[in-house]
GROMACS .gro file of C-alpha atoms in nm:
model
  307
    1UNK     CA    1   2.290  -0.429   3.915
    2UNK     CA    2   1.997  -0.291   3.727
    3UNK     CA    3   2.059  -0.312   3.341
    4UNK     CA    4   2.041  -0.036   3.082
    5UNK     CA    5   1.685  -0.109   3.006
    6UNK     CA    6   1.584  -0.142   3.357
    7UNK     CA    7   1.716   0.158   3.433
    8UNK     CA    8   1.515   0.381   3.139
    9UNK     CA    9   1.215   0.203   3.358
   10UNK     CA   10   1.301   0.259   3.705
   11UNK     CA   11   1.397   0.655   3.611
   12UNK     CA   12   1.088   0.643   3.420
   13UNK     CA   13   0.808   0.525   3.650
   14UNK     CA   14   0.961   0.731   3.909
   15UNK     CA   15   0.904   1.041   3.739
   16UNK     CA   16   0.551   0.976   3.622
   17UNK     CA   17   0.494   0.915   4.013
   18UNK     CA   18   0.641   1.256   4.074
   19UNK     CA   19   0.405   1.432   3.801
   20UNK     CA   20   0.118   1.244   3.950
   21UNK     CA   21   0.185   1.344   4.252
   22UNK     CA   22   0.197   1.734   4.177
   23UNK     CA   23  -0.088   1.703   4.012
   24UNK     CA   24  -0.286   1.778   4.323
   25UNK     CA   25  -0.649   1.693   4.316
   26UNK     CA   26  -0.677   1.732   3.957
   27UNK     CA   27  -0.889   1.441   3.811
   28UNK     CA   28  -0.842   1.346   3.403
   29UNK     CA   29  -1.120   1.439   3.235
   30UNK     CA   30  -1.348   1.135   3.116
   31UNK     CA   31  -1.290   1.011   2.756
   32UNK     CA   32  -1.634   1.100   2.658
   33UNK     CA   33  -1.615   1.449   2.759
   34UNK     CA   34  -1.649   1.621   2.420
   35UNK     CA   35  -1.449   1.909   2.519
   36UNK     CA   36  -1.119   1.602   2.553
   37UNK     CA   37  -1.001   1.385   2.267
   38UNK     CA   38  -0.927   1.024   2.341
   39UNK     CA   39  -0.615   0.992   2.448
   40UNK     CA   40  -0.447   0.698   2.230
   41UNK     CA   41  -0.074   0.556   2.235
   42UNK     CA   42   0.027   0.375   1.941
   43UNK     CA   43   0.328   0.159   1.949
   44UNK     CA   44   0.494   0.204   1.559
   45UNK     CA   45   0.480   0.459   1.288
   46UNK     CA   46   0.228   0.273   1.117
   47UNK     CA   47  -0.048   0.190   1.376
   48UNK     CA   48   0.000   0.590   1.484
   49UNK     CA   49  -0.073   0.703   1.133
   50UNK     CA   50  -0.370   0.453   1.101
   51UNK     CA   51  -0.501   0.588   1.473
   52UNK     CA   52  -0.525   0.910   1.352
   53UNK     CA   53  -0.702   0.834   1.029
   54UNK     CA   54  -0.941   0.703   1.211
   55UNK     CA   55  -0.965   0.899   1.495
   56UNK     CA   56  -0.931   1.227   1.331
   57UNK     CA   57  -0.971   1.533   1.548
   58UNK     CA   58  -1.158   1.332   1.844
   59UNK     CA   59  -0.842   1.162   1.910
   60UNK     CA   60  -0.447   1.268   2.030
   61UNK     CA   61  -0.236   1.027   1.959
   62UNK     CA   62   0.147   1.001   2.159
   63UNK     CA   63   0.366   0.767   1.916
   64UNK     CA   64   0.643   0.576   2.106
   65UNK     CA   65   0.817   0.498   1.786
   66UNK     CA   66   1.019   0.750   1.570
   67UNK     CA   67   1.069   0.755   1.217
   68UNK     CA   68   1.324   0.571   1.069
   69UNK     CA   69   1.388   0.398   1.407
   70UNK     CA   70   1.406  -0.014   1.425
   71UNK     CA   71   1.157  -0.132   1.626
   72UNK     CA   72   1.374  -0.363   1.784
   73UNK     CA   73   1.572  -0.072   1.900
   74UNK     CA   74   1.343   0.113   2.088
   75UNK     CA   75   1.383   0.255   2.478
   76UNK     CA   76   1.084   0.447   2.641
   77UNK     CA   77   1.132   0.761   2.733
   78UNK     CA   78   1.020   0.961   3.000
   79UNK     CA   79   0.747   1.080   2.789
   80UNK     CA   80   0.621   0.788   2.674
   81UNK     CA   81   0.598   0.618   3.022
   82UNK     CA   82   0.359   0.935   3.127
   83UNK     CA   83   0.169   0.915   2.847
   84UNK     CA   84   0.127   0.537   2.845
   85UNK     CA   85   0.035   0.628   3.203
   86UNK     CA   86  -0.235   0.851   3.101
   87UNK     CA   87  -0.387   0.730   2.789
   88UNK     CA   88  -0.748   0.615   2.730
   89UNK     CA   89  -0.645   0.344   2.505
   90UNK     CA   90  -0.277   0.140   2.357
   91UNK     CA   91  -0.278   0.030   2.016
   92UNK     CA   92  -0.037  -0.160   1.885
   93UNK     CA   93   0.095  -0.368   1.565
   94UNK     CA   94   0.128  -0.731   1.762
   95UNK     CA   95   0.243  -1.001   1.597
   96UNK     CA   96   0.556  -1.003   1.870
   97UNK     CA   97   0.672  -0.696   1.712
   98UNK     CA   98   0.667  -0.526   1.986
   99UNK     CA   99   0.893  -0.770   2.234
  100UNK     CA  100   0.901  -0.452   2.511
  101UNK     CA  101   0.561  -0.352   2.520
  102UNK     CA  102   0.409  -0.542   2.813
  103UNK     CA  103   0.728  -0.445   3.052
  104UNK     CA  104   0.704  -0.112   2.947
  105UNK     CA  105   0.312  -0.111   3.016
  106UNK     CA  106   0.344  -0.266   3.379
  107UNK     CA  107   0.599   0.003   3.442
  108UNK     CA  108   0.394   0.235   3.309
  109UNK     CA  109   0.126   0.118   3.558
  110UNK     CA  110  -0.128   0.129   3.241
  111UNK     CA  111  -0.447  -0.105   3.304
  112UNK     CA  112  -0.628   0.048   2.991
  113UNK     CA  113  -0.732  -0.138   2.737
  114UNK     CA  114  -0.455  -0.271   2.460
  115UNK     CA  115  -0.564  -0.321   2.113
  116UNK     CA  116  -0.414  -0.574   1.905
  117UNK     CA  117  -0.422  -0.430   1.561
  118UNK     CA  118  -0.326  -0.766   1.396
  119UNK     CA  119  -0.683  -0.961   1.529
  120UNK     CA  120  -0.796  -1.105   1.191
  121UNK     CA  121  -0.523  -1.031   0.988
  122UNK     CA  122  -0.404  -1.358   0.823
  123UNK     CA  123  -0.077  -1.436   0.934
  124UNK     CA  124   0.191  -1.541   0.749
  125UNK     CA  125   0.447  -1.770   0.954
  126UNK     CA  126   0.478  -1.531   1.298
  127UNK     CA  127   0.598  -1.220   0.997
  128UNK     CA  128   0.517  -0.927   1.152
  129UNK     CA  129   0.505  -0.660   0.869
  130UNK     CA  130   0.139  -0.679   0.839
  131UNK     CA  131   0.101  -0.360   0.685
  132UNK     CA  132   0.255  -0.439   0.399
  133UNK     CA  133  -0.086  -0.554   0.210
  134UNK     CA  134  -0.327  -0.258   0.213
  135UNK     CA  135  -0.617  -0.503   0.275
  136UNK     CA  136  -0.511  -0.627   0.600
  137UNK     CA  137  -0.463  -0.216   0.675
  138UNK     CA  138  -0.834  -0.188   0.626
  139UNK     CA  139  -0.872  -0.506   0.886
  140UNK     CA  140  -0.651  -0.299   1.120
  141UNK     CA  141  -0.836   0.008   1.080
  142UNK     CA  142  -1.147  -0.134   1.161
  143UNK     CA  143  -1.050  -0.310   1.483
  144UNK     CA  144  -0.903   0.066   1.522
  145UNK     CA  145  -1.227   0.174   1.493
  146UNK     CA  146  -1.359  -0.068   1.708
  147UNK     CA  147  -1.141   0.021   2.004
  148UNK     CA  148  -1.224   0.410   1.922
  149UNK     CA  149  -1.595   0.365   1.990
  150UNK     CA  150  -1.592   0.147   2.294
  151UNK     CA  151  -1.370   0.433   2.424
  152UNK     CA  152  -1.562   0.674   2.308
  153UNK     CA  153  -1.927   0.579   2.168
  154UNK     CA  154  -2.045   0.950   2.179
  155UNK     CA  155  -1.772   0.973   1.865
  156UNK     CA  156  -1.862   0.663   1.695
  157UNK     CA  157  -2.046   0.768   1.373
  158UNK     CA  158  -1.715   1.027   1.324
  159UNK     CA  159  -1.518   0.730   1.396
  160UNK     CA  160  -1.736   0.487   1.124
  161UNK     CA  161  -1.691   0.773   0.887
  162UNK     CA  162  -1.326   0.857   0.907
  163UNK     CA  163  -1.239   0.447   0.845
  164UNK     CA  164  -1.483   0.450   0.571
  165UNK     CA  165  -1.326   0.754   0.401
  166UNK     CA  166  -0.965   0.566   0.484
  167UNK     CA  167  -1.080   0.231   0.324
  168UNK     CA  168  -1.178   0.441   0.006
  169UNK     CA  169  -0.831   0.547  -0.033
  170UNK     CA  170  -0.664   0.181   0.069
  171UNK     CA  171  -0.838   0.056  -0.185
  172UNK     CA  172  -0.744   0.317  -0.449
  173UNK     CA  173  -0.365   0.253  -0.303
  174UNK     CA  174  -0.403  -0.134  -0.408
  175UNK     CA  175  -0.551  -0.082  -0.764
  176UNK     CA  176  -0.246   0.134  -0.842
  177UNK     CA  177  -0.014  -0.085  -0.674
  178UNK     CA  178  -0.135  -0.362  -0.875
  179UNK     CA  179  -0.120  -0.209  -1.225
  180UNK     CA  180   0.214  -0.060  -1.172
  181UNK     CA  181   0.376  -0.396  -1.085
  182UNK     CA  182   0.163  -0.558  -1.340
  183UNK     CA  183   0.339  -0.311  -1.583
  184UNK     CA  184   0.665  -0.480  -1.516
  185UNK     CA  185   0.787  -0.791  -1.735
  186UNK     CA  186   0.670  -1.114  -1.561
  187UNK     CA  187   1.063  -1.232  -1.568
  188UNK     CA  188   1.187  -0.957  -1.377
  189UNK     CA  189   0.899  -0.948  -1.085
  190UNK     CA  190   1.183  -1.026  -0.853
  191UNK     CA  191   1.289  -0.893  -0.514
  192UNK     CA  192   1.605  -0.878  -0.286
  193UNK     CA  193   1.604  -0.622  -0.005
  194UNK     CA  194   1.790  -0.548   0.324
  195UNK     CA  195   1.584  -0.760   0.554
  196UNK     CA  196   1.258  -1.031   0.514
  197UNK     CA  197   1.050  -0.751   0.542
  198UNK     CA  198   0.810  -0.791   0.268
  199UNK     CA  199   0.664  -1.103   0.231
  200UNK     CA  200   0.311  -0.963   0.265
  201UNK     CA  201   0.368  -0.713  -0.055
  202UNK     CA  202   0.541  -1.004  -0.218
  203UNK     CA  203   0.204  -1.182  -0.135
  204UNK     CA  204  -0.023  -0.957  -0.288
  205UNK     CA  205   0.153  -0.816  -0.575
  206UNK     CA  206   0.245  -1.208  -0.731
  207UNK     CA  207   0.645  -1.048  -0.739
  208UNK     CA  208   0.870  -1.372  -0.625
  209UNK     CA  209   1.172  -1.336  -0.284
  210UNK     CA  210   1.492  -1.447  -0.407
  211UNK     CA  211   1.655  -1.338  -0.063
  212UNK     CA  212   1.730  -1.074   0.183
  213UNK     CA  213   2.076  -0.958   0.318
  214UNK     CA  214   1.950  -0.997   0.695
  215UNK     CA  215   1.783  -1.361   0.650
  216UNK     CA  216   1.507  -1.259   0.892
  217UNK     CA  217   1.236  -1.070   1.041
  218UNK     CA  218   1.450  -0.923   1.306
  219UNK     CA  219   1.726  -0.655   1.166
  220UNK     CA  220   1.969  -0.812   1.433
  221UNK     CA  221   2.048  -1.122   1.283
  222UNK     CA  222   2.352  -1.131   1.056
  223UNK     CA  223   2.449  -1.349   0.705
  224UNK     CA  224   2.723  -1.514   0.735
  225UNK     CA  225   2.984  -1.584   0.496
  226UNK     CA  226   2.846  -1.888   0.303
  227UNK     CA  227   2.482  -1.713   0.298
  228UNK     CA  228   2.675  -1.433   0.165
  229UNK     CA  229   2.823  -1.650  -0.136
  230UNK     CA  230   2.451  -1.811  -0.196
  231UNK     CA  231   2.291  -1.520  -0.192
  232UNK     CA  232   2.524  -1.337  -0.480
  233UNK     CA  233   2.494  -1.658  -0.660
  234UNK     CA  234   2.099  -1.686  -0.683
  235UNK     CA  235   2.110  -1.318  -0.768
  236UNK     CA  236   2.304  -1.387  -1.076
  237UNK     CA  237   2.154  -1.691  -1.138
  238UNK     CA  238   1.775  -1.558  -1.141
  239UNK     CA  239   1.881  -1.262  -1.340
  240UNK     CA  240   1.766  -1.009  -1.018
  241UNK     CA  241   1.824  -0.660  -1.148
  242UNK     CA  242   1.852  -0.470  -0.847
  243UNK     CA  243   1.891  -0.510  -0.435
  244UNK     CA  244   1.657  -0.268  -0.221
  245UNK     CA  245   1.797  -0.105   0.041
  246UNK     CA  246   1.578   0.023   0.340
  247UNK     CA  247   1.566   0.328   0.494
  248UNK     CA  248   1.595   0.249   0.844
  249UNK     CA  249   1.907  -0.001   0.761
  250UNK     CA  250   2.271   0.095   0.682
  251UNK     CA  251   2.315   0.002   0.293
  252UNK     CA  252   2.665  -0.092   0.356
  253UNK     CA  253   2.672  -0.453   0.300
  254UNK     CA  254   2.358  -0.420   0.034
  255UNK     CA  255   2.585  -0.214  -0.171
  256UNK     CA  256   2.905  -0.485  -0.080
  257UNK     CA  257   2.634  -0.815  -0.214
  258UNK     CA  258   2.566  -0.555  -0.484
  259UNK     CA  259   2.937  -0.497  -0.626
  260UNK     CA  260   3.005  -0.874  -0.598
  261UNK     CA  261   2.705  -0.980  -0.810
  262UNK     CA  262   2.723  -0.673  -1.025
  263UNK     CA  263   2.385  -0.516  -0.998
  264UNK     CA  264   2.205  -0.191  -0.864
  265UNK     CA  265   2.176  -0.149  -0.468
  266UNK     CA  266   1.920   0.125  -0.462
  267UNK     CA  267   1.966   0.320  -0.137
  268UNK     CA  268   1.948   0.697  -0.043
  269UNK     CA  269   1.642   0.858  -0.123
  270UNK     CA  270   1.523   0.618  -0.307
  271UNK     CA  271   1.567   0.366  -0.048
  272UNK     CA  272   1.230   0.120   0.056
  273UNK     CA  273   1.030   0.220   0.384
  274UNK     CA  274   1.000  -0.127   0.550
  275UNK     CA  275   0.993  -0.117   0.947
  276UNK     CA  276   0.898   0.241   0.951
  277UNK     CA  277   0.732   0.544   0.796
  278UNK     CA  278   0.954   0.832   0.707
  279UNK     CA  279   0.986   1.205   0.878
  280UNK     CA  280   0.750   1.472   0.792
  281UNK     CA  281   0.814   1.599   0.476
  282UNK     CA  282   0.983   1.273   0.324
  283UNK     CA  283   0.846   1.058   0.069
  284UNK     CA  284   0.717   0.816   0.382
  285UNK     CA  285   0.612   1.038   0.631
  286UNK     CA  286   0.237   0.875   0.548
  287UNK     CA  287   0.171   0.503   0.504
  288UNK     CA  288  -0.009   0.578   0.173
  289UNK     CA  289   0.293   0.795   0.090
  290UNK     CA  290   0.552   0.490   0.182
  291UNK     CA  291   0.350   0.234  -0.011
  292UNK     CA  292   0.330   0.418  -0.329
  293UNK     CA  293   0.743   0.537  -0.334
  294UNK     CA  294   0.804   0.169  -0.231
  295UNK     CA  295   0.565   0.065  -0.536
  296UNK     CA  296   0.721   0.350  -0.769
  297UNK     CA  297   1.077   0.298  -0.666
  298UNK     CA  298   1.026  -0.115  -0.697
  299UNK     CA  299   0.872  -0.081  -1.081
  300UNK     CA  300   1.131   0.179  -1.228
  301UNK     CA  301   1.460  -0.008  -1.075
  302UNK     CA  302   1.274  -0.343  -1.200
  303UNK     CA  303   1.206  -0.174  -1.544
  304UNK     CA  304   1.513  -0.022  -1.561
  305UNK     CA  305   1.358   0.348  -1.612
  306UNK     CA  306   1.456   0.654  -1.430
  307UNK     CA  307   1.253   0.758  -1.145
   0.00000   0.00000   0.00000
């Protein structure tokens, strides 16, 4: 018997078959046709909102990923099996983020070339949440880039230009990051959030991991009792101020560690983007939107000061 996942497949490449076969005689028209963007899928929220930074209006990007949706959740859709079928070029965040991808692709029938966005980022011990440093956003822009122009080398000075403008404003985003944590007291620089999901922030912005309520990369593992206990004892212990909820996580046992170690679970709105952007229209719907409410949300509970 063919399980639930195998079954999104086999429904799936049998109707991109079907559309391919109605198609008749058309042909796809050749990336470097100027009249056609490139046709780019992007795996998460992130590498879709750095694709079309860089791409701009030479590219159309299909995002398999919604908002607010674990990664480790995902199921491909119809949709997204045509238009992995059809694209030009597959970018996605690597790092085994994205555990589905290559089944998904060979059902897809996609032989097009797959860009790891991660190539020369520095890794940090197989953690996946890359984007969480702005520099290694620029490195993942420019391999973006990269991938563009080999595509697409009639496009490739818009291409150079649109990552150049995008690097100007990652590096405004990380000056500002950096002098609003800077503006917090050096004793309270602490962090304790739903999952380990930002160790590369952490990294960059000297602010020190006292723990997470999911002890791990993936949002399926689970604490169990005893972690429980430890973890509300090094919160009190280390003087943590607040717990950060995430948006794409259930606050529910943040705000249970929270009442047992009597501090602030910040959740709601003001809840941290970590596995994925926001809608349209929230305060993460861009990745220079997430990082600065992350930043802005971190520094007032940390400070204490209204937001």
């Amino acid at each position: 018997m063919l399980s639930p996942l195998a079954r999104v497949f086999s429904s799936a490449a049998l109707l991109v078959l079907f559309a391919a076969g109605c198609g008749g005689g058309d042909t796809h028209p050749s990336p470097s046709d100027p009249a056609q963007p490139l046709k780019v899928v992007a795996t998460t929220t992130q590498v879709a909102d750095f694709a079309r930074n860089v791409g701009g209006d030479r590219v159309r990007v299909h995002q398999l990923l919604r908002p607010n949706v674990d990664p480790h959740d995902y199921e491909p859709s119809p949709a997204d099996m045509k238009a992995i079928a059809e694209a030009d070029v597959l970018v996605k965040n690597g790092v085994g983020l994205e555990k589905w991808l290559d089944e998904t692709i060979s059902a897809a029938g996609f032989d097009g070339p797959v860009v790891d966005a991660s190539q020369g980022v520095p890794i940090r011990d197989g953690d996946p949440h890359i984007w969480h440093n702005p520099l290694n956003v620029k490195t993942m822009a420019a391999t973006i880039e990269r991938a563009f122009a080999a595509a697409d080398p009639r496009d490739t000075a818009a291409y150079q230009a649109n990552r150049a403008a995008y690097d100007a404003k990652l590096d405004a985003l990380d000056g500002e990051i950096s002098k609003k944590i800077e503006s917090v007291p050096a004793d309270r620089r602490t962090l304790v959030t739903n999952h380990d999901a930002f160790g590369y922030y952490l990294d960059r912005y000297k602010l020190t991991f006292v723990g997470s309520i999911i002890p791990s990369f993936d949002t399926s593992a689970e604490l169990s009792a005893k972690q429980v206990a430890d973890l509300v004892a090094e919160i009190k212990a280390t003087g943590v101020v607040a717990i950060f909820s995430e948006a794409s996580l259930p606050p529910k046992t943040a705000e249970a560690v929270g009442r047992e170690a009597g501090v602030t679970v910040v959740a709601g709105q003001d809840a941290l983007y970590g596995d994925s952007l926001g809608p349209e229209g929230s305060a993460g719907a861009t990745y220079l939107q997430m990082e600065e409410h992350n930043t802005d949300t971190i520094v007032n509970a940390l400070r204490g000061t209204a937001a």
